[in-house]
Short mmCIF file of C-alpha atoms in Angstrom, two decimals:
data_model
loop_
_atom_site.label_atom_id
_atom_site.label_comp_id
_atom_site.label_asym_id
_atom_site.label_seq_id
_atom_site.Cartn_x
_atom_site.Cartn_y
_atom_site.Cartn_z
CA GLY A 1 190.14 -2.22 -112.50
CA GLY A 2 191.26 -4.12 -109.44
CA VAL A 3 193.67 -6.38 -111.33
CA ASP A 4 195.42 -3.41 -112.92
CA ASP A 5 195.62 -1.62 -109.56
CA LEU A 6 197.14 -4.70 -107.95
CA ALA A 7 199.73 -4.95 -110.70
CA ALA A 8 200.55 -1.27 -110.18
CA GLY A 9 200.78 -1.66 -106.40
CA LEU A 10 197.85 0.72 -105.88
CA VAL A 11 195.31 0.10 -103.12
CA ARG A 12 192.09 2.10 -103.49
CA PHE A 13 188.65 2.25 -101.95
CA ILE A 14 185.78 1.04 -104.12
CA GLY A 15 183.83 4.17 -104.99
CA ASP A 16 183.87 7.25 -102.77
CA PRO A 17 186.44 6.86 -99.94
CA TYR A 18 184.46 9.06 -97.57
CA ARG A 19 181.33 6.96 -98.03
CA ARG A 20 183.21 3.70 -97.51
CA ILE A 21 184.77 5.07 -94.32
CA ALA A 22 181.38 6.25 -93.06
CA GLU A 23 180.06 2.69 -93.52
CA ASP A 24 182.86 1.22 -91.38
CA HIS A 25 185.49 3.40 -89.72
CA LEU A 26 187.86 0.43 -89.50
CA ARG A 27 188.44 0.84 -93.23
CA ILE A 28 190.84 3.66 -92.37
CA LEU A 29 193.22 1.19 -90.78
CA ARG A 30 192.54 -1.45 -93.42
CA PHE A 31 193.48 1.00 -96.16
CA PHE A 32 196.92 1.36 -94.61
CA ARG A 33 197.26 -2.34 -93.81
CA PHE A 34 196.48 -3.34 -97.38
CA HIS A 35 198.85 -0.67 -98.64
CA ALA A 36 201.59 -2.05 -96.36
CA ARG A 37 200.96 -5.52 -97.75
CA PHE A 38 200.25 -4.91 -101.41
CA GLY A 39 200.98 -1.28 -102.23
CA SER A 40 203.93 0.60 -103.62
CA VAL A 41 202.17 3.85 -104.56
CA ILE A 42 199.73 5.45 -102.13
CA ASP A 43 196.33 6.45 -103.46
CA GLY A 44 195.98 10.20 -102.92
CA ALA A 45 192.19 10.23 -102.64
CA GLY A 46 192.18 7.42 -100.11
CA LEU A 47 194.98 9.00 -98.10
CA ALA A 48 193.18 12.34 -97.99
CA ALA A 49 189.94 10.74 -96.82
CA CYS A 50 191.66 8.71 -94.11
CA THR A 51 193.50 11.81 -92.90
CA ASP A 52 190.32 13.88 -92.82
CA ARG A 53 188.32 11.19 -91.02
CA ALA A 54 191.00 9.91 -88.59
CA ASN A 55 188.93 11.02 -85.60
CA ASP A 56 186.30 8.47 -86.62
CA LEU A 57 188.63 5.79 -85.22
CA MET A 58 187.58 6.85 -81.72
CA ALA A 59 184.22 5.18 -82.33
CA LEU A 60 185.84 1.76 -82.72
CA SER A 61 186.46 -0.82 -80.00
CA ARG A 62 190.03 -1.36 -78.80
CA GLU A 63 189.80 -4.97 -79.94
CA ARG A 64 189.12 -4.02 -83.56
CA ILE A 65 191.88 -1.42 -83.54
CA ALA A 66 194.33 -3.90 -82.02
CA ALA A 67 193.53 -6.60 -84.57
CA GLU A 68 194.20 -4.29 -87.52
CA LEU A 69 197.27 -2.65 -86.01
CA LEU A 70 198.96 -5.93 -85.14
CA LYS A 71 198.38 -7.26 -88.67
CA LEU A 72 199.73 -4.04 -90.15
CA LEU A 73 202.91 -4.16 -88.06
CA VAL A 74 204.10 -7.41 -89.66
CA ALA A 75 203.21 -6.50 -93.25
CA PRO A 76 206.14 -6.13 -95.70
CA GLY A 77 205.76 -2.35 -95.93
CA ALA A 78 204.96 -1.77 -92.25
CA VAL A 79 207.72 0.71 -91.46
CA PRO A 80 207.11 3.30 -94.21
CA THR A 81 203.37 2.89 -93.81
CA VAL A 82 203.47 3.49 -90.06
CA ALA A 83 205.73 6.50 -90.70
CA LEU A 84 203.14 7.89 -93.13
CA MET A 85 200.33 7.27 -90.65
CA GLN A 86 202.21 9.05 -87.89
CA ASP A 87 203.00 11.98 -90.16
CA ARG A 88 199.34 12.30 -91.20
CA GLY A 89 198.05 12.11 -87.61
CA ILE A 90 196.17 8.84 -88.08
CA PHE A 91 197.23 7.47 -84.69
CA ARG A 92 196.61 10.69 -82.75
CA PRO A 93 192.93 10.08 -81.88
CA VAL A 94 193.48 6.57 -80.50
CA LEU A 95 197.22 6.10 -79.85
CA PRO A 96 198.78 9.53 -79.36
CA GLU A 97 201.77 7.83 -77.69
CA ILE A 98 203.08 6.87 -81.13
CA ASP A 99 205.40 9.65 -82.29
CA ALA A 100 208.29 10.16 -84.70
CA ALA A 101 210.76 8.76 -82.17
CA GLY A 102 208.68 5.58 -81.95
CA VAL A 103 208.73 5.24 -85.73
CA ALA A 104 212.52 5.58 -85.64
CA ARG A 105 212.71 2.79 -83.04
CA LEU A 106 210.47 0.63 -85.21
CA GLU A 107 212.76 1.25 -88.18
CA THR A 108 215.79 0.24 -86.10
CA LEU A 109 214.04 -2.88 -84.85
CA ALA A 110 212.93 -3.92 -88.35
CA ALA A 111 216.46 -3.48 -89.69
CA ARG A 112 217.91 -5.63 -86.91
CA GLU A 113 215.23 -8.27 -87.37
CA ALA A 114 216.18 -8.46 -91.05
CA ALA A 115 219.91 -8.56 -90.32
CA ALA A 116 219.44 -11.35 -87.77
CA GLU A 117 216.95 -13.17 -90.02
CA VAL A 118 214.33 -13.00 -87.28
CA VAL A 119 210.65 -13.26 -88.21
CA PRO A 120 208.84 -9.96 -87.52
CA ASP A 121 206.65 -10.03 -84.44
CA ALA A 122 203.70 -7.66 -84.00
CA ILE A 123 203.95 -7.31 -80.21
CA ARG A 124 207.70 -6.77 -80.34
CA ARG A 125 207.20 -4.05 -82.95
CA LEU A 126 204.39 -2.43 -81.00
CA ALA A 127 206.63 -2.31 -77.94
CA ALA A 128 209.24 -0.49 -80.00
CA LEU A 129 206.65 2.05 -81.13
CA ILE A 130 205.44 2.94 -77.63
CA PRO A 131 207.78 5.19 -75.58
CA ALA A 132 208.79 3.85 -72.18
CA GLU A 133 207.53 6.95 -70.36
CA ALA A 134 204.05 6.38 -71.79
CA ALA A 135 203.77 3.33 -69.56
CA GLU A 136 203.65 5.58 -66.50
CA ALA A 137 201.51 8.36 -67.99
CA VAL A 138 199.10 6.38 -70.18
CA ASP A 139 195.49 6.96 -69.21
CA GLU A 140 193.36 7.89 -72.20
CA PRO A 141 193.51 5.93 -74.37
CA ASP A 142 194.55 3.08 -72.11
CA LEU A 143 197.03 0.74 -73.83
CA ARG A 144 195.84 -2.16 -71.70
CA GLU A 145 192.53 -2.08 -73.54
CA LEU A 146 194.32 -3.29 -76.67
CA PHE A 147 195.28 -6.57 -75.01
CA ARG A 148 192.39 -7.51 -72.74
CA SER A 149 191.28 -10.19 -75.17
CA PHE A 150 194.55 -12.13 -74.89
CA ASN A 151 194.37 -15.45 -73.08
CA PRO A 152 197.01 -16.07 -70.34
CA ALA A 153 199.36 -18.06 -72.56
CA GLU A 154 199.26 -15.43 -75.30
CA PHE A 155 199.78 -12.66 -72.78
CA ARG A 156 202.77 -14.39 -71.20
CA ALA A 157 204.37 -14.84 -74.62
CA ALA A 158 203.61 -11.21 -75.49
CA VAL A 159 205.31 -9.88 -72.37
CA ASN A 160 208.39 -11.97 -73.12
CA ARG A 161 208.45 -10.47 -76.60
CA LEU A 162 208.46 -7.01 -75.03
CA GLY A 163 211.78 -8.04 -73.49
CA GLU A 164 213.06 -9.00 -76.92
CA ALA A 165 212.09 -5.61 -78.27
CA ALA A 166 213.95 -3.82 -75.50
CA ALA A 167 217.08 -5.84 -76.23
CA VAL A 168 216.93 -5.20 -79.96
CA VAL A 169 216.51 -1.44 -79.73
CA GLY A 170 218.90 -1.03 -76.80
CA THR A 171 216.40 -0.16 -74.09
CA GLY A 172 217.76 -0.41 -70.55
CA GLU A 173 216.38 -2.46 -67.68
CA ALA A 174 214.46 0.43 -66.07
CA GLU A 175 212.85 1.37 -69.38
CA LEU A 176 211.98 -2.28 -70.02
CA GLN A 177 210.15 -2.48 -66.68
CA ALA A 178 208.24 0.71 -67.52
CA ILE A 179 207.23 -0.60 -70.95
CA THR A 180 206.14 -3.91 -69.46
CA SER A 181 204.01 -2.24 -66.77
CA ALA A 182 201.84 -0.65 -69.47
CA PHE A 183 200.72 -4.10 -70.57
CA THR A 184 200.72 -5.93 -67.23
CA PRO A 185 197.67 -5.92 -64.89
CA ALA A 186 198.42 -5.24 -61.23
CA SER A 187 197.59 -8.85 -60.37
CA THR A 188 200.12 -10.27 -62.83
CA SER A 189 202.77 -12.38 -61.15
CA SER A 190 206.51 -11.91 -61.59
CA SER A 191 206.61 -15.14 -63.58
CA MET A 192 205.03 -13.23 -66.46
CA MET A 193 207.81 -10.64 -66.59
CA PRO A 194 210.36 -10.86 -69.44
CA SER A 195 212.97 -13.54 -68.87
CA ALA A 196 216.71 -12.91 -68.84
CA SER A 197 217.01 -14.82 -72.11
CA ALA A 198 214.40 -12.58 -73.68
CA ARG A 199 216.23 -9.47 -72.51
CA THR A 200 219.43 -10.65 -74.17
CA TRP A 201 217.71 -11.90 -77.32
CA ALA A 202 219.63 -9.60 -79.64
CA SER A 203 223.03 -9.85 -77.97
CA SER A 204 224.47 -11.60 -81.02
CA SER A 205 222.57 -9.50 -83.55
CA PRO A 206 224.42 -7.02 -85.77
CA LYS A 207 224.43 -3.49 -84.33
#
């Protein structure tokens, strides 16, 4: 039952995984988010179904994908779960920019957050996942779609957190500007660019 599964750290679909996914494609991402939060052993049947039906994610709105992904990125088991998702091709239909190098940057960032006793931040972690060069080449899917629902205050704070991510993982100024441009509309003023303090956020953090 569910209580026994929870005690065992096992997250499973109720009934047939393929049927549950067909009812709501977002359950693919929720399976991994719940595993990152509660799981220690991945359910093979659920993993197989999510892998087989990953292309179904293309039917979802960017807002729904963003909401699940940002929650997943701050879950306790985010790093190994994201690594598993990348290995299984879960991101490929909707975020092909996420690759093994991005997972390695996320792992570095998470380790430095822990060492500096910094609370994990979803936007900062997403910035680490996305390669700088994707900011110039991104077209389909468009990363901006993930953040169109942010209000101005949230967006300003998010862009500053991109600067923090660059500092933590050692990204240079040019790469930081490229990353930021992927999330910044053309009409955005320079006041919304990462501040100098944000860019040096990790200067005292362990290397």
